[in-house]
Tab-separated table of C-alpha atoms in Angstrom:
chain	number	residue	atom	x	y	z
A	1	UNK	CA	-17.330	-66.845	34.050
A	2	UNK	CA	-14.760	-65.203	35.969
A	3	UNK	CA	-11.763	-67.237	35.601
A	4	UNK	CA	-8.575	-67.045	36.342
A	5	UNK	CA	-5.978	-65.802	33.504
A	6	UNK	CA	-2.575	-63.742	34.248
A	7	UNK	CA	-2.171	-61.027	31.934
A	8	UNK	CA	1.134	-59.054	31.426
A	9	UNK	CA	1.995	-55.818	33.402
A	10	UNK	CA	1.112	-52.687	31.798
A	11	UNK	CA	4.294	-51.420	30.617
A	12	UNK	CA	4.268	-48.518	33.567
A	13	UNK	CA	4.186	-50.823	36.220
A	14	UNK	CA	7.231	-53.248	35.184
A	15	UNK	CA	9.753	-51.237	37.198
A	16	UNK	CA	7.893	-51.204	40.270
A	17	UNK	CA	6.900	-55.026	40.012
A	18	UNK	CA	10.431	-55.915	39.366
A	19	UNK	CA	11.903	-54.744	42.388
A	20	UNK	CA	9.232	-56.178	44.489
A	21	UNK	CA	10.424	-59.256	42.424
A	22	UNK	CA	14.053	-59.089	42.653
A	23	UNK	CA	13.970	-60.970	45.819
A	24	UNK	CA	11.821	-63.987	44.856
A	25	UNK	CA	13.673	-65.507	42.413
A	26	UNK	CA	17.978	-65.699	42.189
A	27	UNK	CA	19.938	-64.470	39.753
A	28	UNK	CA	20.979	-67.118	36.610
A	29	UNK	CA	22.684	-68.893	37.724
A	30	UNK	CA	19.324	-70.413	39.662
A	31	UNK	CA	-15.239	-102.377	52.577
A	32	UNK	CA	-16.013	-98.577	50.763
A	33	UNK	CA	-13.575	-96.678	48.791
A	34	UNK	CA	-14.450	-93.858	46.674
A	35	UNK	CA	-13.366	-93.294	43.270
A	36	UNK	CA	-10.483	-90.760	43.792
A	37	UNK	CA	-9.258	-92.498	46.877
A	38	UNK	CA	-8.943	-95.831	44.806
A	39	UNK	CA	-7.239	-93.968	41.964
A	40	UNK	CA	-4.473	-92.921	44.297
A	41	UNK	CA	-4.351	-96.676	45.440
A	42	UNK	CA	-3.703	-97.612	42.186
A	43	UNK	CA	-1.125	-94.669	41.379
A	44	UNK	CA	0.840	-95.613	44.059
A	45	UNK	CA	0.598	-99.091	43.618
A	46	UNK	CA	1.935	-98.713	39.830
A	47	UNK	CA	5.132	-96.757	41.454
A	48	UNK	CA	6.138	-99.256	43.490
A	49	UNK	CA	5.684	-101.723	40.910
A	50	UNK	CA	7.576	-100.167	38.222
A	51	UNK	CA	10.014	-98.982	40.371
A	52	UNK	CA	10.964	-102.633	41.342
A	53	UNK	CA	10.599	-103.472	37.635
A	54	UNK	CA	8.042	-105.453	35.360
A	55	UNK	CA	5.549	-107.819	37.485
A	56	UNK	CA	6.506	-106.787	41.149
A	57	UNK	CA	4.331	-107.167	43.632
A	58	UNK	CA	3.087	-104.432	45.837
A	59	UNK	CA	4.500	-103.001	48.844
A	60	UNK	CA	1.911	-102.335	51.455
A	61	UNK	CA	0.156	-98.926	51.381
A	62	UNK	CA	-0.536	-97.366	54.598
A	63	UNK	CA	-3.499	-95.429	55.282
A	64	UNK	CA	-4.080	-92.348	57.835
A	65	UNK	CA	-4.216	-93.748	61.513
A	66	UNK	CA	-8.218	-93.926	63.238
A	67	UNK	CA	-9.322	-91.966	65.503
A	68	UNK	CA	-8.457	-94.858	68.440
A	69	UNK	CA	-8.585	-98.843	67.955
A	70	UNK	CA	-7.479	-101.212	65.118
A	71	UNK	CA	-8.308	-100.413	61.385
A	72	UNK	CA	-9.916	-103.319	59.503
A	73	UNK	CA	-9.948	-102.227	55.715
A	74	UNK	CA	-6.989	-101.660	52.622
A	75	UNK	CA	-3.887	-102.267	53.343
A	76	UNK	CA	-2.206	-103.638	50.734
A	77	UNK	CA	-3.363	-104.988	47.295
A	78	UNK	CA	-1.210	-106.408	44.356
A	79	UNK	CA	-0.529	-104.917	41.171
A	80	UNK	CA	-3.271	-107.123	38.896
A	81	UNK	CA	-6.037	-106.060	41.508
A	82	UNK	CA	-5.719	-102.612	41.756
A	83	UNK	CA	-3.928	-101.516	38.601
A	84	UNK	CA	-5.779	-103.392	35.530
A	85	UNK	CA	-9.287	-101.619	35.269
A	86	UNK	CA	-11.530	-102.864	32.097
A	87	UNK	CA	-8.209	-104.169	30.698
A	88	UNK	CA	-6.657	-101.093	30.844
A	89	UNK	CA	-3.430	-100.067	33.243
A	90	UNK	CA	-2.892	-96.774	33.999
A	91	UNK	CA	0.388	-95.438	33.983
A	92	UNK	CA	0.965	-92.975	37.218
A	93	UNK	CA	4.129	-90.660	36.860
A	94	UNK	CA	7.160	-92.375	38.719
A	95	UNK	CA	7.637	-90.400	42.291
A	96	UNK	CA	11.397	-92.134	41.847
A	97	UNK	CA	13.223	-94.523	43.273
A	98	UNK	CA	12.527	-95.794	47.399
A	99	UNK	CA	14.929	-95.783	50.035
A	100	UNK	CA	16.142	-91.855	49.263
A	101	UNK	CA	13.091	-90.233	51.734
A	102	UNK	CA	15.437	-87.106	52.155
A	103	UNK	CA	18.365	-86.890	49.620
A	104	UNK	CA	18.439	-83.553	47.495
A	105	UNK	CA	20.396	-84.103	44.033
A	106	UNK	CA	23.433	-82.966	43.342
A	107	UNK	CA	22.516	-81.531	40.179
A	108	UNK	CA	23.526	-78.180	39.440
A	109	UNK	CA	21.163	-75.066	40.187
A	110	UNK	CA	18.257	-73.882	37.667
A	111	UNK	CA	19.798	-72.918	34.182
A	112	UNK	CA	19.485	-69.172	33.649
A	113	UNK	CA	16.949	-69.664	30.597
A	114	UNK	CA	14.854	-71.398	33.519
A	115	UNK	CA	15.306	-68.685	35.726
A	116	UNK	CA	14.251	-66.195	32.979
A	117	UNK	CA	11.214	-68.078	32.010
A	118	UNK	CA	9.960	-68.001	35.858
A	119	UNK	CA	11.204	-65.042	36.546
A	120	UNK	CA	8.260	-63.795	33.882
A	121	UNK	CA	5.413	-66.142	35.076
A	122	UNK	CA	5.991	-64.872	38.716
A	123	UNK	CA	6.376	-61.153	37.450
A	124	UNK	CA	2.933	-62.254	35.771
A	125	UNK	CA	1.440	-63.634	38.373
A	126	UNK	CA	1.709	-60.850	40.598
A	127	UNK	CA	0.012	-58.521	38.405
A	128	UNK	CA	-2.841	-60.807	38.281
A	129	UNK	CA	-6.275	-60.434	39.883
A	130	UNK	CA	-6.253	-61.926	43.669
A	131	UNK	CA	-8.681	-64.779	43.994
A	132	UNK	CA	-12.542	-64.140	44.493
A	133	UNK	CA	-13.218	-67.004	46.658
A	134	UNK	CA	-14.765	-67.004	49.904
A	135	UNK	CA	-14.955	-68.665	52.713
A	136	UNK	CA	-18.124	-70.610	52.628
A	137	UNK	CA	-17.512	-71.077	49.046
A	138	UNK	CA	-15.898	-73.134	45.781
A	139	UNK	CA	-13.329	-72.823	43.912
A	140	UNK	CA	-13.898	-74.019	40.227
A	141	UNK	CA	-10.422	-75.819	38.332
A	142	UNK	CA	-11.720	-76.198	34.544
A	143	UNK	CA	-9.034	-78.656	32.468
A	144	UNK	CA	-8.401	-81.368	29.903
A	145	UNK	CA	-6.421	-84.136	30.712
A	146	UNK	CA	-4.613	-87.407	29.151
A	147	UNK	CA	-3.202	-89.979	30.636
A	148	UNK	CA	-1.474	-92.872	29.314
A	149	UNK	CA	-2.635	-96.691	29.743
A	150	UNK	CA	-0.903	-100.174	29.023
A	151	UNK	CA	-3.297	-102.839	27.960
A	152	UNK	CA	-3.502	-105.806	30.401
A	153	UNK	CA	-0.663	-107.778	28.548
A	154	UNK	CA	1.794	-104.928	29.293
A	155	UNK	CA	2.291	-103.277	25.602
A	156	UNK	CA	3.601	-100.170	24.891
A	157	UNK	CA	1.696	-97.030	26.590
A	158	UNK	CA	-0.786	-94.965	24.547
A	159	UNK	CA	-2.090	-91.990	25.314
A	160	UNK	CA	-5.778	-91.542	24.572
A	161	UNK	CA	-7.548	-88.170	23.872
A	162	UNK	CA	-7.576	-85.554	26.334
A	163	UNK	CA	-10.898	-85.058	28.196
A	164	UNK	CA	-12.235	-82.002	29.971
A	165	UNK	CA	-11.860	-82.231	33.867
A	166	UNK	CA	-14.179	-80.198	36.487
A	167	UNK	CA	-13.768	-79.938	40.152
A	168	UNK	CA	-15.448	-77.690	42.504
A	169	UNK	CA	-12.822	-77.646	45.987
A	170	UNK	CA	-14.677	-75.910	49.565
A	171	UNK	CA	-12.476	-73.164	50.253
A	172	UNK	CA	-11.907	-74.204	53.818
A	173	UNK	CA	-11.960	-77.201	53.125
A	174	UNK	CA	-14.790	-78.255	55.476
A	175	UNK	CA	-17.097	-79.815	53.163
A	176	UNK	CA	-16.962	-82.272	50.581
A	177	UNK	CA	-15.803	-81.387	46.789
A	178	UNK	CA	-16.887	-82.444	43.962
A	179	UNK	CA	-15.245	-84.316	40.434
A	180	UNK	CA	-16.876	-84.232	37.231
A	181	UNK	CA	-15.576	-86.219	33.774
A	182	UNK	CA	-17.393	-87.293	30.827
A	183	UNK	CA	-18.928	-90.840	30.674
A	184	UNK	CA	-18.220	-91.324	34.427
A	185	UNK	CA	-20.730	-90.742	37.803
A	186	UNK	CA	-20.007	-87.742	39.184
A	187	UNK	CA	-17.575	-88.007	42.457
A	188	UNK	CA	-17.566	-87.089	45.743
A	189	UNK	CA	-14.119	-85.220	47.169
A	190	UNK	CA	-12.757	-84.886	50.434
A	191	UNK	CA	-15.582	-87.414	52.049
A	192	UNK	CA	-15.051	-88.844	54.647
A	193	UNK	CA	-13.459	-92.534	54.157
A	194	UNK	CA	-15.292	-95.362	56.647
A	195	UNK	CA	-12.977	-97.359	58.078
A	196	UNK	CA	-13.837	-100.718	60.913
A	197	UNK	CA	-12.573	-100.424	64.492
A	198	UNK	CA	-11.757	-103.507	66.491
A	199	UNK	CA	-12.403	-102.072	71.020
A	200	UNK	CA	-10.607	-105.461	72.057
A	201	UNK	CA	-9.622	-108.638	70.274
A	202	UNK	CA	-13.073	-110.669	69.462
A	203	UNK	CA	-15.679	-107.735	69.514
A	204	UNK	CA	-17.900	-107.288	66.541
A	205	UNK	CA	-15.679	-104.480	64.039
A	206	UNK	CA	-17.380	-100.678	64.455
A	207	UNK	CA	-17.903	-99.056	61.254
A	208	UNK	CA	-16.256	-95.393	62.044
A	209	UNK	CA	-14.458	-92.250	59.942
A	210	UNK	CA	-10.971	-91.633	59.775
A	211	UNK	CA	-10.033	-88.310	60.688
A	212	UNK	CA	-9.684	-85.592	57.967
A	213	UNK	CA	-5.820	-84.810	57.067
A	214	UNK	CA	-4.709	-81.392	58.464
A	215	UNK	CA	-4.452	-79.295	55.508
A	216	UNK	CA	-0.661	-79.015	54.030
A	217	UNK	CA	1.309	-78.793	50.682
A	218	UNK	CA	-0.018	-82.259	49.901
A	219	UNK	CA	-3.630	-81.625	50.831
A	220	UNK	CA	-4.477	-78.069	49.810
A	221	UNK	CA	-6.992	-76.144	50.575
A	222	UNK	CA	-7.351	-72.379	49.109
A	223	UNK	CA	-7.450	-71.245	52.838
A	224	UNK	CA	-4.651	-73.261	53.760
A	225	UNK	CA	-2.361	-72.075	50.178
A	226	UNK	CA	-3.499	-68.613	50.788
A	227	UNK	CA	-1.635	-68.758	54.193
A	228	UNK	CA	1.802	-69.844	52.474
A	229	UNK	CA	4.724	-68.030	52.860
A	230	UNK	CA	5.658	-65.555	50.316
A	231	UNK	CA	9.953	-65.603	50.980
A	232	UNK	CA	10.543	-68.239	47.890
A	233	UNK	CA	13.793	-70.007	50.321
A	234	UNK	CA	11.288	-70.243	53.331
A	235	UNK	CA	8.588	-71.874	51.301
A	236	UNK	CA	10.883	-74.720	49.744
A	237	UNK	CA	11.893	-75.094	52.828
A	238	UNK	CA	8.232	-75.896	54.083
A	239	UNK	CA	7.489	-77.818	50.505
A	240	UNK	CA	10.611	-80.528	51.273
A	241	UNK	CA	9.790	-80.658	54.630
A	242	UNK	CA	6.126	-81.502	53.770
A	243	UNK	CA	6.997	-84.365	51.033
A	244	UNK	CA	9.616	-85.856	52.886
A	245	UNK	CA	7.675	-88.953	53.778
A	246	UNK	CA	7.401	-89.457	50.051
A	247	UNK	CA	9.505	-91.733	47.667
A	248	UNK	CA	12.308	-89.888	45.250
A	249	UNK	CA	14.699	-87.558	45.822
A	250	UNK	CA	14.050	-84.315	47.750
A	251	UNK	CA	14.222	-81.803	44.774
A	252	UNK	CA	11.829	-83.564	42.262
A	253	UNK	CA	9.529	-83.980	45.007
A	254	UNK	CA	9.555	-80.403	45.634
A	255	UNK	CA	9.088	-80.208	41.641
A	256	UNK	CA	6.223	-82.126	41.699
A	257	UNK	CA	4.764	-80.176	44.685
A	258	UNK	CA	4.740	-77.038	43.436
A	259	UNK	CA	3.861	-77.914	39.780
A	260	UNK	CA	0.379	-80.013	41.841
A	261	UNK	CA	-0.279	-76.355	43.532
A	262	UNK	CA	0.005	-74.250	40.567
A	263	UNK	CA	-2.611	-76.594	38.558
A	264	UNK	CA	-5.051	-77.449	40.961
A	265	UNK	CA	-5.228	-74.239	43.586
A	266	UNK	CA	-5.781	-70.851	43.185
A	267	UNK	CA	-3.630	-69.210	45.088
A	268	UNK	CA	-3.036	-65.590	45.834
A	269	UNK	CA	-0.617	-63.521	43.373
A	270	UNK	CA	2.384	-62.972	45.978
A	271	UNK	CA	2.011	-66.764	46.908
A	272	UNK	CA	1.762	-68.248	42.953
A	273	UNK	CA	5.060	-65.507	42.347
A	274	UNK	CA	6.920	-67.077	45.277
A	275	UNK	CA	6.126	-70.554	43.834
A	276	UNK	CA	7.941	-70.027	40.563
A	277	UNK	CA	10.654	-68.078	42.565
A	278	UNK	CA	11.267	-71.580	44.998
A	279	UNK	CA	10.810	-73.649	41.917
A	280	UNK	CA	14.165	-71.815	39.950
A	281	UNK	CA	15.635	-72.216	42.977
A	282	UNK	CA	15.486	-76.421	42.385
A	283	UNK	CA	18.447	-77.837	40.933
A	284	UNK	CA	18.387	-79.418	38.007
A	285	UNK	CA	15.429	-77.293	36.399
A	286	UNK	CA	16.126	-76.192	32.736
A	287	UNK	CA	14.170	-74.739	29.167
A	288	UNK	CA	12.765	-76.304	26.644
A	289	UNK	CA	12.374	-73.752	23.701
A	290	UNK	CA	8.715	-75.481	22.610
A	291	UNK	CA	5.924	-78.063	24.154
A	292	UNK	CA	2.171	-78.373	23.989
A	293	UNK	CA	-0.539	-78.727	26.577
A	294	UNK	CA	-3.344	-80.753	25.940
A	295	UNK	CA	-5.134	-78.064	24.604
A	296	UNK	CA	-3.066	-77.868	21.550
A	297	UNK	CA	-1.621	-74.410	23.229
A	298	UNK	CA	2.473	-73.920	22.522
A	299	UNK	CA	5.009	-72.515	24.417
A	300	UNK	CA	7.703	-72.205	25.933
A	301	UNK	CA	8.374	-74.823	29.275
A	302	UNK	CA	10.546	-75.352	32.317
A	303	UNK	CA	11.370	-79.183	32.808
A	304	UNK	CA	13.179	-81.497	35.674
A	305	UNK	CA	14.181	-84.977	34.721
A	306	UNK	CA	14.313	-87.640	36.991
A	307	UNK	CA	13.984	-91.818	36.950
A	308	UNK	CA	13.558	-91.418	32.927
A	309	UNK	CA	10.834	-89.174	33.016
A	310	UNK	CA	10.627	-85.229	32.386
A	311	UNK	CA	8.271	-83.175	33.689
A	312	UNK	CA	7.461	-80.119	31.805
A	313	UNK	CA	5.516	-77.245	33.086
A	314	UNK	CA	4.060	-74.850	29.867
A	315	UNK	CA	3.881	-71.215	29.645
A	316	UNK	CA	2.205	-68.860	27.117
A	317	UNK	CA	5.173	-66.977	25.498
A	318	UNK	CA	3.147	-63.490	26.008
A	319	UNK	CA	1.242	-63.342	29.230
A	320	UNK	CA	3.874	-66.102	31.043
A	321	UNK	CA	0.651	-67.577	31.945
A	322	UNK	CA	0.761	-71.244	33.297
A	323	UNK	CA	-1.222	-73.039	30.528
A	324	UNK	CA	-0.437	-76.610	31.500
A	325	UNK	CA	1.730	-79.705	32.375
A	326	UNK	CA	3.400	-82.627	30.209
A	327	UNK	CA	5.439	-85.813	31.281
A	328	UNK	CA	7.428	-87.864	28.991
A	329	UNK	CA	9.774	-91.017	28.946
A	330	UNK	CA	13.694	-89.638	28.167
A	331	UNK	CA	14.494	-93.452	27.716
A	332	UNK	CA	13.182	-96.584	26.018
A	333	UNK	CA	11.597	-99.019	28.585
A	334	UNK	CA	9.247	-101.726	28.378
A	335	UNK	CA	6.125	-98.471	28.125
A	336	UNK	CA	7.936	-97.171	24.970
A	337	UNK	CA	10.259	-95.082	23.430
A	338	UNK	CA	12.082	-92.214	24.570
A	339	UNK	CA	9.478	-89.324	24.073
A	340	UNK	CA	6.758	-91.279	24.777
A	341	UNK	CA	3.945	-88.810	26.584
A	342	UNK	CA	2.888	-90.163	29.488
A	343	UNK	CA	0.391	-87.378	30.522
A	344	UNK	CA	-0.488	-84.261	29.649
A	345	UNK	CA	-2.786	-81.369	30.977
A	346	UNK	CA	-4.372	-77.789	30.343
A	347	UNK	CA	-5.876	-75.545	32.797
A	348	UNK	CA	-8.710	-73.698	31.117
A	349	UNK	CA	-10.340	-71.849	34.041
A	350	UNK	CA	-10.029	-70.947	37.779
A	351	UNK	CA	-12.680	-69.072	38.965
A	352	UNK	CA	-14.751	-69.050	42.292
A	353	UNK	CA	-18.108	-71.226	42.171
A	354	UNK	CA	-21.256	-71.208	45.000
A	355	UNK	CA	-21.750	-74.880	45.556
A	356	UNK	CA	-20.547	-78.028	43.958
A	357	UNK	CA	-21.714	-78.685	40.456
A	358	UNK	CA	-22.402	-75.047	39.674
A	359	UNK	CA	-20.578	-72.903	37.299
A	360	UNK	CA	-19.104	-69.787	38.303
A	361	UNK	CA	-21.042	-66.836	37.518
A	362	UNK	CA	-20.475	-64.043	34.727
């Protein structure tokens, strides 16, 4: 297998890599419904729900427009449909609190032990291997990944063992993917979603498609993250302007962005450098001297805390490698105690795969 795996500079290049680097980053201070569609139902169900607080109904959740014609299919749902499964309810990460679409905190900028800490994974990055992927091809994602559940009667969360996560994403995105986890059917990605289509009041509904999402921040492709600018202002620029329809405040949803892109793409070495460069310039990012993936891995982690939660983003203390991702409560609610893990995750592999369900080769 050829996957992905930064490895440090050799010690002759660091100069050279540096200043190419000394722009990116500033100085301290710095009815059908697939399985994955009806798992982000239910995620952003749970958001709206525990943003309005325990037993809240949910808001309506709009899907993309048809091609022409009325849709006939989910709109909304409430909370005890969509978000108890076998007994189970599965805790989403808050995207923070409605009604702030495009506020930006006024937290101050990126501590400088942040700063440091992505300054390394981007100087890292850029000495890394470019991707192998081609168009016409798959990109293979290799992970483990834990996330935490309530039972139905709304106990405290517990987080159950990680399991090992496979997906196989076209390059182009022009044909379906594919998601593979133990115990479960293996599911389809990117299909197309049928949706019903009303020509005039009274006619019999026409079972159609809805039309395929441009490709963007929030629905990658490797073509499309390949194409991304490489100036770390001009790309947070594009990132807010992207997740502005989303709920929070501007900077954690930039946060979130970027952390989404460097676990489930593979993107390019200038492109993954100029992510950590836009993500130390987020306010409110700072250190944390230790944290685990799911793997068991430790090292050291950048964090952003917002709505009670942190997010933590790992990095293997040698290589600066991005190993993997961790949220936890910062307060005591009604799903536990402060330092409660929420989810966690490990990327293992990122390599470039011939067709969905195959490994990569080598």
């Amino acid at each position: 297998m050829t996957a992905f795996a930064p490895r440090p500079p050799h010690a002759d290049a660091d100069e050279l890599l540096r200043a190419e680097l000394a722009e990116l980053l500033p100085p301290p201070p710095v009815p059908d419904l697939t399985a994955e569609r009806s798992q982000h139902l239910r995620h952003a169900v749970l958001r709206t729900a525990l943003a309005a607080g325990d037993g809240a109904t949910a808001r309506p959740v709009r899907a993309r427009r048809p091609r022409r014609g009325l849709r006939l299919g989910w709109i909304a749902a409430p909370v005890a449909a969509c978000a108890v499964v076998a007994g189970v309810v599965v805790l989403a990460p808050q995207g923070g609190a409605p009604g702030s679409p495009g506020r930006i905190s006024a937290e101050p900028p990126a501590s400088p032990g942040a700063v440091r800490v992505l300054s390394d994974a981007a100087l890292s990055a850029a000495a890394a291997p470019a991707p192998d992927a081609r168009p016409g091809g798959y990109v293979y994602v290799k992970s483990l990944v834990a996330h935490a559940g309530r039972d139905a009667a709304g106990g405290p969360a517990t987080l159950p063992p990680a399991h090992q996560r496979e997906v196989w994403l076209s390059v182009d995105g022009s044909r379906p993917g594919l998601l593979r986890e133990p115990g479960a059917a293996d599911t389809e990605l990117g299909a197309e979603l049928p949706v019903y289509e009303l020509e005039r009041p009274g006619a019999t509904p026409r079972k159609t498609a809805m039309e395929a999402a441009p490709p963007s921040v929030t629905n990658p492709t490797h073509a499309y993250v390949a194409t991304l600018p490489t100036d770390p202002d001009v790309l947070l620029r594009l990132i807010r302007d992207q997740t502005r329809a989303a709920e929070g405040d501007a900077d954690q949803r930039a946060f979130t962005a970027i952390g989404t892109l460097l676990a489930e793409t593979w993107a390019p070495p200038k492109v993954t450098a100029a992510l950590y460069g836009a993500a130390a310039r987020i306010p409110g990012v700072t250190v944390l001297p230790s944290a685990k993936d799911a793997a068991g891995r430790e090292g050291v982690a950048v964090a952003r805390t917002a709505h009670g939660e942190q997010t933590q983003w790992i990095f293997d203390r040698t290589t600066s490698a991005f190993l993997g991702e961790r949220t936890v409560l910062t307060g005591t609610t009604s799903a536990g105690r402060a330092g409660t893990v929420l989810g966690v995750s490990a990327v293992l592999a990122k390599a470039a795969a011939p067709a969905p369900g195959e490994l990569p080769k080598g």
